[in-house]
Short mmCIF file of C-alpha atoms in Angstrom, two decimals:
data_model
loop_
_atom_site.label_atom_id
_atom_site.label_comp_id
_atom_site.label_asym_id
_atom_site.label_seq_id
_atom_site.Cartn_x
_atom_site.Cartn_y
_atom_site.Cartn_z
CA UNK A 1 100.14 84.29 65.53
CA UNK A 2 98.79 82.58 68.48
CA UNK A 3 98.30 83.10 72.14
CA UNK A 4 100.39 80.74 74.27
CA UNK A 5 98.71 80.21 77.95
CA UNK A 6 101.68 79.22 79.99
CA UNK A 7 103.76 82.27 78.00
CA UNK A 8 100.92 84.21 78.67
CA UNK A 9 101.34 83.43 82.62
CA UNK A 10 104.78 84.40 82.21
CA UNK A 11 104.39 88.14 80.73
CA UNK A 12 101.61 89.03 82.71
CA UNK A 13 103.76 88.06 85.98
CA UNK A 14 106.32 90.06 84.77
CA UNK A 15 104.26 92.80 83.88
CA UNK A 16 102.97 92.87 87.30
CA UNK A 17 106.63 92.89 88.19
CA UNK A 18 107.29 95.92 86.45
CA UNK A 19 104.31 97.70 87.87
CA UNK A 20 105.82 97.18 91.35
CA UNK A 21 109.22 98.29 90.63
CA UNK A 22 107.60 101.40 88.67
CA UNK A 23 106.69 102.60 92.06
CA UNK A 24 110.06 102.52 93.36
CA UNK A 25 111.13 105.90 91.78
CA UNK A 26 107.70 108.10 92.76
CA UNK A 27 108.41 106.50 96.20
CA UNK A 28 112.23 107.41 96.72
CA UNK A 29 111.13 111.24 96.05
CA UNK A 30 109.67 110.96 99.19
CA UNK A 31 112.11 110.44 101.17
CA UNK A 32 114.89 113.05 102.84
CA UNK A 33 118.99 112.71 103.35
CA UNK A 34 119.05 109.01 102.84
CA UNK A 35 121.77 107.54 100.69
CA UNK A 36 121.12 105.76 97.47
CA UNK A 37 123.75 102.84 98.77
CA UNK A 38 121.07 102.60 101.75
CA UNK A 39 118.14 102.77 99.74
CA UNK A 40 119.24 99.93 97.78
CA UNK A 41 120.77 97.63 100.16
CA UNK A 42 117.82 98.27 102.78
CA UNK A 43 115.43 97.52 100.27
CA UNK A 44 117.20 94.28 98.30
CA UNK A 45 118.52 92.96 102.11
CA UNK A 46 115.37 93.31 103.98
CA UNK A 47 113.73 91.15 100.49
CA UNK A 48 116.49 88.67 100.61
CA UNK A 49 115.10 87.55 104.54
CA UNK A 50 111.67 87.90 103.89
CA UNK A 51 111.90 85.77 100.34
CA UNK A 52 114.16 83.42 102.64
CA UNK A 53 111.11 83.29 105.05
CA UNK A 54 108.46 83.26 102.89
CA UNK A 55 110.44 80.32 100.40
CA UNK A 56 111.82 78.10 103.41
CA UNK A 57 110.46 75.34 103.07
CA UNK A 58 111.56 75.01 99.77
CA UNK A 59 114.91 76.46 100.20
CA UNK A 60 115.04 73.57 102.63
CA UNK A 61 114.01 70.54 99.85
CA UNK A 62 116.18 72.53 97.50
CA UNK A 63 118.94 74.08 98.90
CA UNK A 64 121.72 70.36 98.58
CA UNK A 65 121.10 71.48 94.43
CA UNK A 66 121.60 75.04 95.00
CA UNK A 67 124.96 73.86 96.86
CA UNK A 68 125.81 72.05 94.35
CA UNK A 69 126.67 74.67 91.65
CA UNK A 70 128.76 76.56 93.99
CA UNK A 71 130.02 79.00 91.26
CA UNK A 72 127.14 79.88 89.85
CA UNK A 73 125.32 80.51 93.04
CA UNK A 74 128.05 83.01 94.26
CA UNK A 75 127.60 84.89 90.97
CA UNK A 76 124.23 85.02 91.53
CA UNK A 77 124.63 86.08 94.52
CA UNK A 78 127.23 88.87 93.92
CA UNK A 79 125.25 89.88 90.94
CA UNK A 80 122.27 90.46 93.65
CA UNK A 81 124.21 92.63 95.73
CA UNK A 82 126.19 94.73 93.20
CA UNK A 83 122.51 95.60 91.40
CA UNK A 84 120.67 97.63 93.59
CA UNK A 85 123.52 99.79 94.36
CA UNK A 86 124.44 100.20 90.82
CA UNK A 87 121.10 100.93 89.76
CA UNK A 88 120.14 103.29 92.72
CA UNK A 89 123.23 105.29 92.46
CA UNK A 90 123.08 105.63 88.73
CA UNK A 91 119.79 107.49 89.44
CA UNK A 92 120.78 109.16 92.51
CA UNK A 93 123.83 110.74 90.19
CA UNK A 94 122.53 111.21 86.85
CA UNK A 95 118.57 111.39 87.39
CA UNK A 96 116.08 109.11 87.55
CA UNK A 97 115.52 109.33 83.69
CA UNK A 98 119.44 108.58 82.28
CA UNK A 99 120.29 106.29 85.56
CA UNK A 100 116.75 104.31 84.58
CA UNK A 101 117.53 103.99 80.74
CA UNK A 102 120.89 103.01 81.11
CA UNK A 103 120.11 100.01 83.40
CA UNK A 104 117.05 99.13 81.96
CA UNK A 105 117.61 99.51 78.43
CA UNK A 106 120.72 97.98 78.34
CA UNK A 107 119.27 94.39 80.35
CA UNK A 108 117.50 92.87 77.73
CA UNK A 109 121.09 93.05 75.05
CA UNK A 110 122.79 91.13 78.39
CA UNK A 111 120.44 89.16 79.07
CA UNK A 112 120.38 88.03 75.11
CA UNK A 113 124.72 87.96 74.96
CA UNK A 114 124.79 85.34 78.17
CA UNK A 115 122.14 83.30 76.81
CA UNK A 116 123.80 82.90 73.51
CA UNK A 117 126.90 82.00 75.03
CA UNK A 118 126.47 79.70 78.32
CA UNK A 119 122.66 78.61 77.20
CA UNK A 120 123.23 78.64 73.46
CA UNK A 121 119.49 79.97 72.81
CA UNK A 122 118.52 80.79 69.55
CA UNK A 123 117.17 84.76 69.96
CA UNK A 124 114.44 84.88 67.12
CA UNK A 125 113.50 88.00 65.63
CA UNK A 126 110.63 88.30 67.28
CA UNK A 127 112.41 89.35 70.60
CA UNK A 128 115.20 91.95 67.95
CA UNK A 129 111.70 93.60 66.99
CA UNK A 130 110.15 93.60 70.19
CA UNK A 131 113.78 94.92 71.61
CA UNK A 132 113.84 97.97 68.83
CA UNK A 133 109.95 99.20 69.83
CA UNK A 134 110.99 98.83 73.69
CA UNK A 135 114.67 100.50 73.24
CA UNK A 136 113.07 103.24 71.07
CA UNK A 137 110.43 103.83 72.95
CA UNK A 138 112.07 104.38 76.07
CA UNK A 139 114.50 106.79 74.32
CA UNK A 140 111.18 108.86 73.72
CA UNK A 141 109.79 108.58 76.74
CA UNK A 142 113.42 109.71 78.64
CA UNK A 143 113.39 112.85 75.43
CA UNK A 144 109.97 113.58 76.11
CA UNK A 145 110.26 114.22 80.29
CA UNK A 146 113.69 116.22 79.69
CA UNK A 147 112.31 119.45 79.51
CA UNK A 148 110.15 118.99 82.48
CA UNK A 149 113.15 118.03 84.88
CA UNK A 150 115.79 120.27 86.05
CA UNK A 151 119.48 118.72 85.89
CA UNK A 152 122.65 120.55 88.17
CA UNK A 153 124.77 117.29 86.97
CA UNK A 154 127.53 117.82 84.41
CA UNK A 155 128.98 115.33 82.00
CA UNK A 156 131.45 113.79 83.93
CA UNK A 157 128.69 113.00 86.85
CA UNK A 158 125.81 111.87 83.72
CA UNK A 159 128.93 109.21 82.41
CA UNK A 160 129.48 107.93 86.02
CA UNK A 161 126.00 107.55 86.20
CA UNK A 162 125.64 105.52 82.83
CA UNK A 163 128.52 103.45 83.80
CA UNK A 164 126.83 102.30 86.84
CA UNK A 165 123.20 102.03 84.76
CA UNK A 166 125.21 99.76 82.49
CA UNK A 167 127.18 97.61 85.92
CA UNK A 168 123.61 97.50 87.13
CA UNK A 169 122.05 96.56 83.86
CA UNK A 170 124.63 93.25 83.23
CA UNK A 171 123.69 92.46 87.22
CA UNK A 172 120.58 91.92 86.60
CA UNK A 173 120.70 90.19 83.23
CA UNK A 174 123.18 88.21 85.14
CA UNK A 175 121.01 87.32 87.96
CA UNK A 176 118.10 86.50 86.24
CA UNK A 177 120.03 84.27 84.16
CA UNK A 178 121.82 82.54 86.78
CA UNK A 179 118.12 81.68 88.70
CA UNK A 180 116.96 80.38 85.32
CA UNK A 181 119.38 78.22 84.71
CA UNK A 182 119.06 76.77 88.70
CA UNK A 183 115.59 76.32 87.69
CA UNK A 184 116.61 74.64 84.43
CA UNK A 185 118.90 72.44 87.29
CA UNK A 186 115.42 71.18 89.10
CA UNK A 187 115.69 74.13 91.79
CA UNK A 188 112.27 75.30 92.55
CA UNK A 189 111.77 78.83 90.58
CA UNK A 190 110.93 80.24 94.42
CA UNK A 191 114.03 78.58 95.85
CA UNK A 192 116.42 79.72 92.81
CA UNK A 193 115.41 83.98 93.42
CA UNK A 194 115.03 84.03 97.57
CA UNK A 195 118.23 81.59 97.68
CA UNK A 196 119.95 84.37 95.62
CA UNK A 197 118.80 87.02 97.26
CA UNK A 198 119.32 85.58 101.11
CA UNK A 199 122.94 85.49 100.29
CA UNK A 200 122.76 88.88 98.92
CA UNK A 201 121.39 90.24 102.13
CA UNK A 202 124.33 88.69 104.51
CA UNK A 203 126.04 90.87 102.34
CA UNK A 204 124.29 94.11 101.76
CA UNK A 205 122.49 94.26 105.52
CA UNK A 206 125.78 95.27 107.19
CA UNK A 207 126.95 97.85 105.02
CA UNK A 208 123.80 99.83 106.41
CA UNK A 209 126.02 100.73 110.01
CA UNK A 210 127.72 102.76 107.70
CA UNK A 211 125.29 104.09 105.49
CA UNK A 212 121.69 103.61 106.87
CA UNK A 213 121.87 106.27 109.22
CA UNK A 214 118.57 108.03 107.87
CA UNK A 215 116.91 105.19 106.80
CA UNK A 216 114.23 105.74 110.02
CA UNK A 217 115.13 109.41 110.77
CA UNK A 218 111.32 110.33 110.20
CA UNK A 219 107.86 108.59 109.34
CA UNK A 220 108.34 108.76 106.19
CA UNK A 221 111.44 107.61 105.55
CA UNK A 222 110.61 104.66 107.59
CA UNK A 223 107.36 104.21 105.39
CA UNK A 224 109.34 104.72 102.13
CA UNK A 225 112.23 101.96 103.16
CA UNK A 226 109.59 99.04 104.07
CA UNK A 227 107.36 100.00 101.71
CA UNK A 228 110.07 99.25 98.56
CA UNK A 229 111.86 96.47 101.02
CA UNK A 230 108.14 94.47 101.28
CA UNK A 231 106.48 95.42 97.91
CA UNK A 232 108.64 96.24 94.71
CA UNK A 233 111.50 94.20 96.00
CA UNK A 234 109.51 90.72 97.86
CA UNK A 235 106.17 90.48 96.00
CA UNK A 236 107.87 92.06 92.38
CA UNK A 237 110.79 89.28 92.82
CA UNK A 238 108.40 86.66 94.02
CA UNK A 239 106.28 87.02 90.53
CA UNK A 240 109.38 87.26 88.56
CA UNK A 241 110.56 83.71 89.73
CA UNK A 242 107.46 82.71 88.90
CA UNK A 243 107.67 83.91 85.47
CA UNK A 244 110.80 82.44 84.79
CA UNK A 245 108.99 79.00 85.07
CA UNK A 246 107.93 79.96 81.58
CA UNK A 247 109.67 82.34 79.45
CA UNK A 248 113.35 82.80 79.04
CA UNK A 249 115.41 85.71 80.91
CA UNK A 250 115.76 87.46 77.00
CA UNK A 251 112.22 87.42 76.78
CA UNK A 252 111.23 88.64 80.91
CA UNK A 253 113.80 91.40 80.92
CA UNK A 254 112.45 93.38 77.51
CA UNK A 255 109.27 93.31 79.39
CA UNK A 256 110.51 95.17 81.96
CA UNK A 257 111.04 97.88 80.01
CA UNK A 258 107.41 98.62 81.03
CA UNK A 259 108.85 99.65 84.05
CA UNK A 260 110.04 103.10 83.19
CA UNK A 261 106.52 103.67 81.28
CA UNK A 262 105.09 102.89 84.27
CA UNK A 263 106.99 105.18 86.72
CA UNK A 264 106.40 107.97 83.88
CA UNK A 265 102.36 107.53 83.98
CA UNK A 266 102.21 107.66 87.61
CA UNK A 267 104.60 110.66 87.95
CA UNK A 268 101.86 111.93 85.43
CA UNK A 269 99.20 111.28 87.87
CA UNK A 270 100.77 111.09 91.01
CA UNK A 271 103.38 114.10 91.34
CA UNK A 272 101.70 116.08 88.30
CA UNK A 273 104.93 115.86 86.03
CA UNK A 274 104.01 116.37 82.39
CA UNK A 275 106.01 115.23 79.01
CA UNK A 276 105.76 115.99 75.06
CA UNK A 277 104.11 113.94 72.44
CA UNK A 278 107.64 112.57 71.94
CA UNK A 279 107.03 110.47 75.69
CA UNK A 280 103.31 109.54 74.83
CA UNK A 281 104.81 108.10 71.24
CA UNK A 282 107.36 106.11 73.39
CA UNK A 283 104.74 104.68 75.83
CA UNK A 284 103.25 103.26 73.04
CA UNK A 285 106.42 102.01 71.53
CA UNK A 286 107.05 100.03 74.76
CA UNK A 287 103.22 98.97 74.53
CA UNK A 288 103.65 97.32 71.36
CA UNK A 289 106.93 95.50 72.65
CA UNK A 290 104.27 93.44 75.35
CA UNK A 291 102.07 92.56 72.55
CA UNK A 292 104.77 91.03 70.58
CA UNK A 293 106.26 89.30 73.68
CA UNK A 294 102.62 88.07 74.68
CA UNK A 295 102.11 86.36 71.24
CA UNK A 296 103.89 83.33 69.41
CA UNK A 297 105.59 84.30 66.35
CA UNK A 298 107.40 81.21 64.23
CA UNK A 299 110.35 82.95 62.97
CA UNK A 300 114.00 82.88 64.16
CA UNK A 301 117.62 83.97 62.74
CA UNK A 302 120.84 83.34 63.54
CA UNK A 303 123.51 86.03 63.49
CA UNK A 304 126.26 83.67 63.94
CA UNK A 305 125.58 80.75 61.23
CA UNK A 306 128.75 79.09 61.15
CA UNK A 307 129.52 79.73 64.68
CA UNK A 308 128.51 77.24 68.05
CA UNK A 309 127.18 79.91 69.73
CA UNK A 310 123.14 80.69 67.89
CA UNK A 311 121.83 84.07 68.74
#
């Protein structure tokens, strides 16, 4: 069991990743009458420009290889825009806890199928271990804060909402994939994210005529909207391409299931929300999934033996 530096780099930039997104949810309960659709394409569209700005010039020394894997890009790109109103609407319908689960939980087995069959990766059972303390632990953690949230939604309205966790969930996977694999292509990691997510934005910034009406209706709201546009969204995304310079997509998106964790501590601390042993036992759970993604374990397995595809 050893400690690998440049994997090392990669986890901890992901970790600080997830801390940023963590604060998306206290943040959101801030706000008043603004859509989840707006929310999410504010926040995602205003990040697309700014990683466009921030990234030019090496969007410019990069952007002929981008163009040149035309398909790929405009998956990426529709992946981009499709996530953030999958995953803020699955919350928005079903609560933060189901809506958060459902996308987040369901990433890393996505993220894991698509690599196995367009990357051919060999998934070692290091990551199936580290998957089953995340997964379970965040099934704790979601048990554990039930009983201190109030829910009006009925079963129809909690299955919409998984079905969109689970759209947003494959987005993601999909999109991370898509700007490892331009990085894989010789695209700078900082070109491959903010060249995804500037086409994203040409996309998601209009729908806000329709939808964005509240957006700046009050200081807060206006406070909230940059605050997750600039923070969560630019500086999270901008350490996550950097991460992907060392560890595979598998790997970065089961350490994002610190992310719920995260939003459950500070709603602990911040809003005064309490949960059961149950959630404390999870939060561990999702603790010891870092450790084994921060370490290097020499073991592997393949489902599929006699198959081309390894996972």
């Amino acid at each position: 069991m050893l400690v690998n530096a440049n994997n090392l780099k990669g986890v901890l930039a992901v970790v600080a990743a997830s801390f940023l997104w963590g604060t998306t949810g206290i943040m959101a309960t801030f706000t008043t009458n603004v859509s989840s659709l707006a929310i999410g394409a504010f926040a995602m569209g205003v990040a697309g420009v700014l990683l466009v700005l921030i990234n030019f010039s090496y969007l410019a020394q990069n952007y002929r290889l981008i163009l040149k894997q035309k398909m790929l890009y405009s998956l990426g790109v529709l992946s981009v825009t499709v996530y953030p109103l999958a995953f803020y609407s699955s919350m928005r319908i079903s609560g933060v806890a189901i809506g958060t689960i459902a996308s987040l939980a369901t990433a890393p087995i996505f993220a894991a199928i698509i690599e196995c069959l367009f990357s051919q990766k060999v998934i070692s059972k290091q990551w199936v271990i580290s998957f089953a303390f995340g997964a379970i632990g965040i099934i704790l953690l979601t048990a554990g804060k039930e009983n201190t949230l109030s829910s009006t939604a009925n079963t129809y309205q909690h299955t919409v909402g998984v079905v969109l966790g689970c759209i947003a969930g494959i987005t993601y996977a999909c999109y991370s994939w898509i700007a490892r694999a331009l990085i894989d292509k010789g695209v700078h990691p900082r070109s491959a994210l903010s060249g995804l997510f500037g086409g994203a934005a040409i996309l998601l910034l209009p729908s806000l005529w329709f939808t964005g009406d509240n957006l700046f209706s009050n200081k807060t709201n206006g406070f909230v909207s940059l605050y997750m546009a600039i923070v969560p969204m630019c500086l999270g995304y901008l350490l996550f391409s950097y991460a992907l310079k060392f560890i595979d997509t598998s790997r970065a998106t089961v350490i994002t299931l610190l992310e719920p964790l995260i939003a459950t501590i500070l709603a602990v601390f911040l809003l005064g929300e309490s949960f059961q042993v149950t959630g404390w036992l999870g939060g561990l759970l999702v603790f010891l999934c870092l450790i084994i993604q921060s370490v290097k374990l020499n073991f592997s397995f393949n489902l599929f033996k006699s198959n081309k595809y390894n996972l």
